[in-house]
XYZ file of C-alpha atoms in Angstrom:
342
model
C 51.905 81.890 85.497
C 51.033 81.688 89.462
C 50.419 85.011 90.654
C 53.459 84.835 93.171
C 55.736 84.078 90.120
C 54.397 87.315 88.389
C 54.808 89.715 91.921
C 58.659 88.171 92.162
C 59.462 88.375 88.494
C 57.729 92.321 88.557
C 60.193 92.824 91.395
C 63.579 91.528 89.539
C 62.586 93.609 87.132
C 62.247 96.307 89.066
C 65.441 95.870 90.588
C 67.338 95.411 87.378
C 65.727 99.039 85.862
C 66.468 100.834 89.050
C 69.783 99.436 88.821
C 70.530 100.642 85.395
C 69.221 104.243 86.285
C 70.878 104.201 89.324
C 74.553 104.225 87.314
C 75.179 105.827 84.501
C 78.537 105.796 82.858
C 80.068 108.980 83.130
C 82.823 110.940 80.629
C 86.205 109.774 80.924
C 88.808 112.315 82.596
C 91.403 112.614 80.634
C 94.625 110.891 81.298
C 98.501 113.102 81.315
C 100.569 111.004 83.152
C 101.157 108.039 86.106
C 103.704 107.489 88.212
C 104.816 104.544 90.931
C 105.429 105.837 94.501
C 108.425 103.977 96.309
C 109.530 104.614 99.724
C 106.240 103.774 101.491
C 107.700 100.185 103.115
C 104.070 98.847 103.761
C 102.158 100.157 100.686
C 98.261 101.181 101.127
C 98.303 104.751 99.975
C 94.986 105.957 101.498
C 94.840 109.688 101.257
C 95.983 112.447 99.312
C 96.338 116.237 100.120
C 98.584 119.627 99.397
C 99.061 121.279 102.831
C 101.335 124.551 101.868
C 103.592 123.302 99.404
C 104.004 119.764 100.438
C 101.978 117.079 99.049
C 101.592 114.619 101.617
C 99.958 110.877 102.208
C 98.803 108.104 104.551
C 99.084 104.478 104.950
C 96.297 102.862 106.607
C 98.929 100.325 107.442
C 101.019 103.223 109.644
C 99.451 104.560 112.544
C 102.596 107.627 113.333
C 103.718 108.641 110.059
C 102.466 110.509 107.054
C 104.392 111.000 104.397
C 105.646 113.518 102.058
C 105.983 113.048 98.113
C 108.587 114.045 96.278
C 109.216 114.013 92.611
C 112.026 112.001 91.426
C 113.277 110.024 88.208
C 111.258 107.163 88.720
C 108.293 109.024 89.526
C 107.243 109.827 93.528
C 109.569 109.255 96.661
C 108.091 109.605 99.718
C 109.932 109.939 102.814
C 108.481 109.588 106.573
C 107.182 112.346 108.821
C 106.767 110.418 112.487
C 104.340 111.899 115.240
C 103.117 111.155 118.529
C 99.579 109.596 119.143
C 97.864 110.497 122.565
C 97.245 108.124 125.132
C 93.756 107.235 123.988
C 91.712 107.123 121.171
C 88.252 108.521 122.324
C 86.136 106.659 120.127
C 82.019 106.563 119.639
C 81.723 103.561 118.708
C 79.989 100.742 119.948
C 81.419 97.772 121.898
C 81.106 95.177 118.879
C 82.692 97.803 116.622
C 85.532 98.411 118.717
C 86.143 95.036 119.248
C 86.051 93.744 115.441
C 88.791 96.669 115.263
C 91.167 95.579 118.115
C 91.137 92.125 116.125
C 92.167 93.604 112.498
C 94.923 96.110 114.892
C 96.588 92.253 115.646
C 97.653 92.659 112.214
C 99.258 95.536 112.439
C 96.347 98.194 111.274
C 95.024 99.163 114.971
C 93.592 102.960 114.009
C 93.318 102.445 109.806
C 93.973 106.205 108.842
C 92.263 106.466 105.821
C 91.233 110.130 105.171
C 93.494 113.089 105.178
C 92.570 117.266 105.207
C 94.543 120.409 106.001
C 93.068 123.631 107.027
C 94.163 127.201 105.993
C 96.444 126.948 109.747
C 98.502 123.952 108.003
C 97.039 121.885 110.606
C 96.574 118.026 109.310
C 93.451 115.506 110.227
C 93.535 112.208 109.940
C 90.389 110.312 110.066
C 90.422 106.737 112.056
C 88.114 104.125 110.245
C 88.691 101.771 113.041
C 87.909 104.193 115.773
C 85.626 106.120 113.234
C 87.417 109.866 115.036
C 89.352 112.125 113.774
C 93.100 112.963 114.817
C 94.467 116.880 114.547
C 97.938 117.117 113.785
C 99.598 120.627 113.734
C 102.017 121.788 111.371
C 105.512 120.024 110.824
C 108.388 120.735 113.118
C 111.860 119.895 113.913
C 110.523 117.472 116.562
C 108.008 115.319 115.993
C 104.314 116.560 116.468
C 102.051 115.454 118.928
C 98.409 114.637 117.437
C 94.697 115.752 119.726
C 91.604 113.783 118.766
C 88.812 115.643 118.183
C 85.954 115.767 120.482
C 82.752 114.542 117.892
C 79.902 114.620 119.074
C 78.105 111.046 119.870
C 75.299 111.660 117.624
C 77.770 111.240 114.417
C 76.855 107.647 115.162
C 73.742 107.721 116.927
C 72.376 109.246 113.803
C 74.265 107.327 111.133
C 73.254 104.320 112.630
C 69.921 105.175 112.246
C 70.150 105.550 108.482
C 72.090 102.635 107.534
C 75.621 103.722 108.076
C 78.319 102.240 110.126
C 76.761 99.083 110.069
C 80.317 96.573 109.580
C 83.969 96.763 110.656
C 86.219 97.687 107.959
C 83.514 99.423 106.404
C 83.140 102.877 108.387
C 84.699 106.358 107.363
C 86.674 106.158 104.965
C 87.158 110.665 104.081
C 87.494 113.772 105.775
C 87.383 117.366 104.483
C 87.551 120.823 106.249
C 87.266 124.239 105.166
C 90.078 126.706 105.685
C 88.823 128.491 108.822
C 88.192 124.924 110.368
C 84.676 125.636 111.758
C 83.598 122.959 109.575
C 84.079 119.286 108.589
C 82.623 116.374 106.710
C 82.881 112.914 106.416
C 82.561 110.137 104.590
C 81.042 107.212 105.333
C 82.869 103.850 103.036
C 80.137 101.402 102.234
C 76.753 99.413 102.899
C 75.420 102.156 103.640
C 77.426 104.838 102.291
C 77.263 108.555 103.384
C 78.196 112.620 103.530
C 77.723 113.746 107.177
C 78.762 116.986 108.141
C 79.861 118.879 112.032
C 80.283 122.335 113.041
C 83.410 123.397 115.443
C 82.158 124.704 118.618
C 84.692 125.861 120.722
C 86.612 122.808 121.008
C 83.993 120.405 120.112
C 82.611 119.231 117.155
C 78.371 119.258 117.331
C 75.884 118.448 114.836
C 73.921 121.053 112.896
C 70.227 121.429 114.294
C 69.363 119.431 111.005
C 71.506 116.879 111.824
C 74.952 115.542 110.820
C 73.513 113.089 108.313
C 73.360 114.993 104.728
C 73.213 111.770 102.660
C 72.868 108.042 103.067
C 72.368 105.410 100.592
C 72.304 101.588 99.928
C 72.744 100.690 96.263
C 74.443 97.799 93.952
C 75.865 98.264 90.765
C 75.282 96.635 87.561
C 77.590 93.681 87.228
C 78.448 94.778 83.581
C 78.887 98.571 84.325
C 82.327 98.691 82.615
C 82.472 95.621 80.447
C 81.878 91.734 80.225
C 83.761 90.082 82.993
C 85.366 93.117 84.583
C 85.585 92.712 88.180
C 84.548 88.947 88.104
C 80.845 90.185 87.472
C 80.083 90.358 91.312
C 77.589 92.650 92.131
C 79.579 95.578 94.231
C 77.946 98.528 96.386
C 77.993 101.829 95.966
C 80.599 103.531 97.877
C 83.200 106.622 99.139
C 86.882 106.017 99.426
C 88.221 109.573 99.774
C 86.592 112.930 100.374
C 87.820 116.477 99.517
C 86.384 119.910 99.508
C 87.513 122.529 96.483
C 86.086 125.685 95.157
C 83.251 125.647 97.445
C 81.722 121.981 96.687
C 82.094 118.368 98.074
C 83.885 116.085 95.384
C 83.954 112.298 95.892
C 86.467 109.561 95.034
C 84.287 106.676 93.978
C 85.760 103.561 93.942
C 83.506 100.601 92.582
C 82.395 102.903 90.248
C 85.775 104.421 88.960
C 84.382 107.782 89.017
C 84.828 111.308 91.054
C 81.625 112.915 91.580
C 81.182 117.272 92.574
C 78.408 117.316 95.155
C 76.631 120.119 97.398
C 78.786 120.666 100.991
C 74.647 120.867 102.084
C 72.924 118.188 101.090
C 75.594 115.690 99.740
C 73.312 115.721 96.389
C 75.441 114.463 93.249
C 75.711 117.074 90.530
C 78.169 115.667 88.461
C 80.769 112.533 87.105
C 83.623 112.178 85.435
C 84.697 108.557 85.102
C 88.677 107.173 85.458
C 87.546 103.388 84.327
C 89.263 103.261 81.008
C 92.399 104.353 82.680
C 92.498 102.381 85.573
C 90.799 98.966 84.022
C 93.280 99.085 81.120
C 96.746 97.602 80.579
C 99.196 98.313 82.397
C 97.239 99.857 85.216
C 95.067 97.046 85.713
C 94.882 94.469 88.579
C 93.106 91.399 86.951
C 92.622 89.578 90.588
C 91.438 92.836 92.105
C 87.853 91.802 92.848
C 86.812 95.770 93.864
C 88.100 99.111 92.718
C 91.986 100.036 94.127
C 91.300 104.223 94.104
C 91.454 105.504 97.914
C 93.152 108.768 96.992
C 91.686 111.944 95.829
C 93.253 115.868 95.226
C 91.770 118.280 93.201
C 93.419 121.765 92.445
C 93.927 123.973 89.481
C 96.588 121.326 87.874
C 93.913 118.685 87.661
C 92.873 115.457 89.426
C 95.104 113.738 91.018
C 94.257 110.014 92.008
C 95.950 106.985 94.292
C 95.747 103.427 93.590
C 95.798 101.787 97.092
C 97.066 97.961 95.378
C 96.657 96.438 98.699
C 99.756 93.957 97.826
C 98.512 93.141 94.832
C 100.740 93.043 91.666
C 100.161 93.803 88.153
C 100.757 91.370 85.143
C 104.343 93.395 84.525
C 105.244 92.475 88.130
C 105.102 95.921 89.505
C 103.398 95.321 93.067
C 103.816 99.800 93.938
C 101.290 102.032 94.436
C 100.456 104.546 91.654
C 99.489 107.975 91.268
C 97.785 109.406 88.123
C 97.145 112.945 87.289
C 94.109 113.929 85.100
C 93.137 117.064 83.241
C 90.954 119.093 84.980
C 87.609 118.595 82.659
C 86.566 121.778 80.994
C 82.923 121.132 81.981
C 84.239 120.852 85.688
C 81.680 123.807 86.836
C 78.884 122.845 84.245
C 75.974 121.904 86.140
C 76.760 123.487 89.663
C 74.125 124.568 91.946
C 74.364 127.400 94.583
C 74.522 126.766 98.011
């Protein structure tokens, strides 16, 4: 064997071993019930969050109403909340960015809400992949609300782009969370690279820490096989974040190509700990057999358990149900095994 041949089949193996450590199947949350949401006309649940006592969502089809979810017969209702946009979006992106965004808002997604947080106020943010900022919405009145986008601070993507992240359209930030006093808020970044970055409230702007805003950013595949033969049309999928949220003191990811929610440090975005959702959400009836990526863009964790979105993306199941769904786990026992102080 030439040496070339040995250097290149050394590095496939290399590959293949890193890729095997690099995802390990987690243990499976543990399922009570699911439940179809109707009343959102255009589908694409993206985001899940309690602010008070109404559980609310997004569309990242919708760019003036959230919703509120109800429980009825048939499972969740929601019903519309409308608010006003400002005039602008101030956005930090780059020209090409922007540009790939104004061409997917022609069909009808112009600022692709895909995160949603609430502080201790009742105050609502929405993140914007398309404009990759973040819109403050205060609480619910009688007439509708008018939204203020924050003022981020340029480096979010200065320094992002650095490491890897917001590197494609339709690929940027995809979760938001903020603590209760809103002096502090994260995001995450979707895919290719993914990433935690983090900003500290400064009157009424949003700067970096002097570390920077970057707490984690990575670049990794997944085994084609992680889940079993032929799942997912064996493509090779990256690594990524669909939703964000911050609970009892910690970072906890929704992790779509995966199928797996992960507790991380609010410091350095370091992963702790998994719990997997694939033998739920890859089963019959839940699953989508045409769905070449995982559907999961919607993440709430409280005292009841884990509550998680399927965003079907017009897709329909093999029963003919084409709505999203909602599932609600068990909060694992072992949820606090493993955590480190920060």
């Amino acid at each position: 064997m030439s040496r070339k041949a040995k250097v290149l089949l050394l590095g496939c193996s290399l590959f293949l071993s890193l890729s095997a450590a690099a995802f390990e199947r987690s243990p499976e949350l543990s399922l009570q019930h699911a439940a179809p949401v109707d009343g959102m006309s255009r589908g694409n649940l993206s985001a899940l969050q309690y602010c008070g006592e109404r559980l609310l969502s997004v569309s990242d089809r919708e760019d003036q109403t959230l919703y509120e979810l109800t429980p009825s017969e048939a499972g969740w209702q929601a019903s519309g909340e409308y608010f006003e946009l400002p005039d602008s979006p101030p956005s930090i992106l780059p020209v090409q960015l922007l540009a790939g965004a104004w061409l997917r808002g022609l069909s009808g997604q112009a600022l692709d809400f895909e995160g949603l947080a609430c502080d201790g106020e009742g105050n609502r943010y929405l993140v914007s992949e398309s404009q990759l900022g973040v819109l403050k919405l205060p609480p619910a009145s009688v007439e509708p609300v008018k939204g203020q986008w924050l003022d981020l601070d340029p480096a979010v993507y200065r320094e992002g782009e650095s490491q890897g992240l917001w590197q494609q359209v339709n690929a940027l930030a995809e979760g938001v969370a903020i603590n209760a006093s809103a002096d502090t808020l994260w995001l995450a970044a979707e895919r290719q690279a993914r990433g935690l970055l983090k900003l500290q409230r400064q009157g009424e702007q949003w700067r970096c820490p002097l570390a920077g805003c970057v707490l984690l950013a990575e670049r990794r595949f997944l085994p084609t096989d992680a889940f079993a033969p032929g799942v997912l049309n064996k493509e090779v999928l990256p690594v990524d974040f669909s939703d964000l949220v911050l609970w009892q003191g910690k970072l906890w990811t929704l992790e779509r190509n995966a199928h797996q929610v992960c507790r991380r440090s609010p410091v350095s975005g370091a992963r702790e700990r998994c719990w997997s959702f694939a033998q739920t959400v890859l089963s019959d009836p839940y699953i989508y057999p045409d769905a070449p990526y995982g559907l999961a863009e919607a993440l709430l964790i409280n005292e009841d358990g884990i509550m998680i979105g399927l965003d079907n993306n017009d897709r329909v199941r093999p029963d003919g149900d084409g709505r999203p769904w909602i599932f609600q786990f068990a909060l694992p026992a072992d949820w606090q095994e493993g955590a480190k102080g920060d």
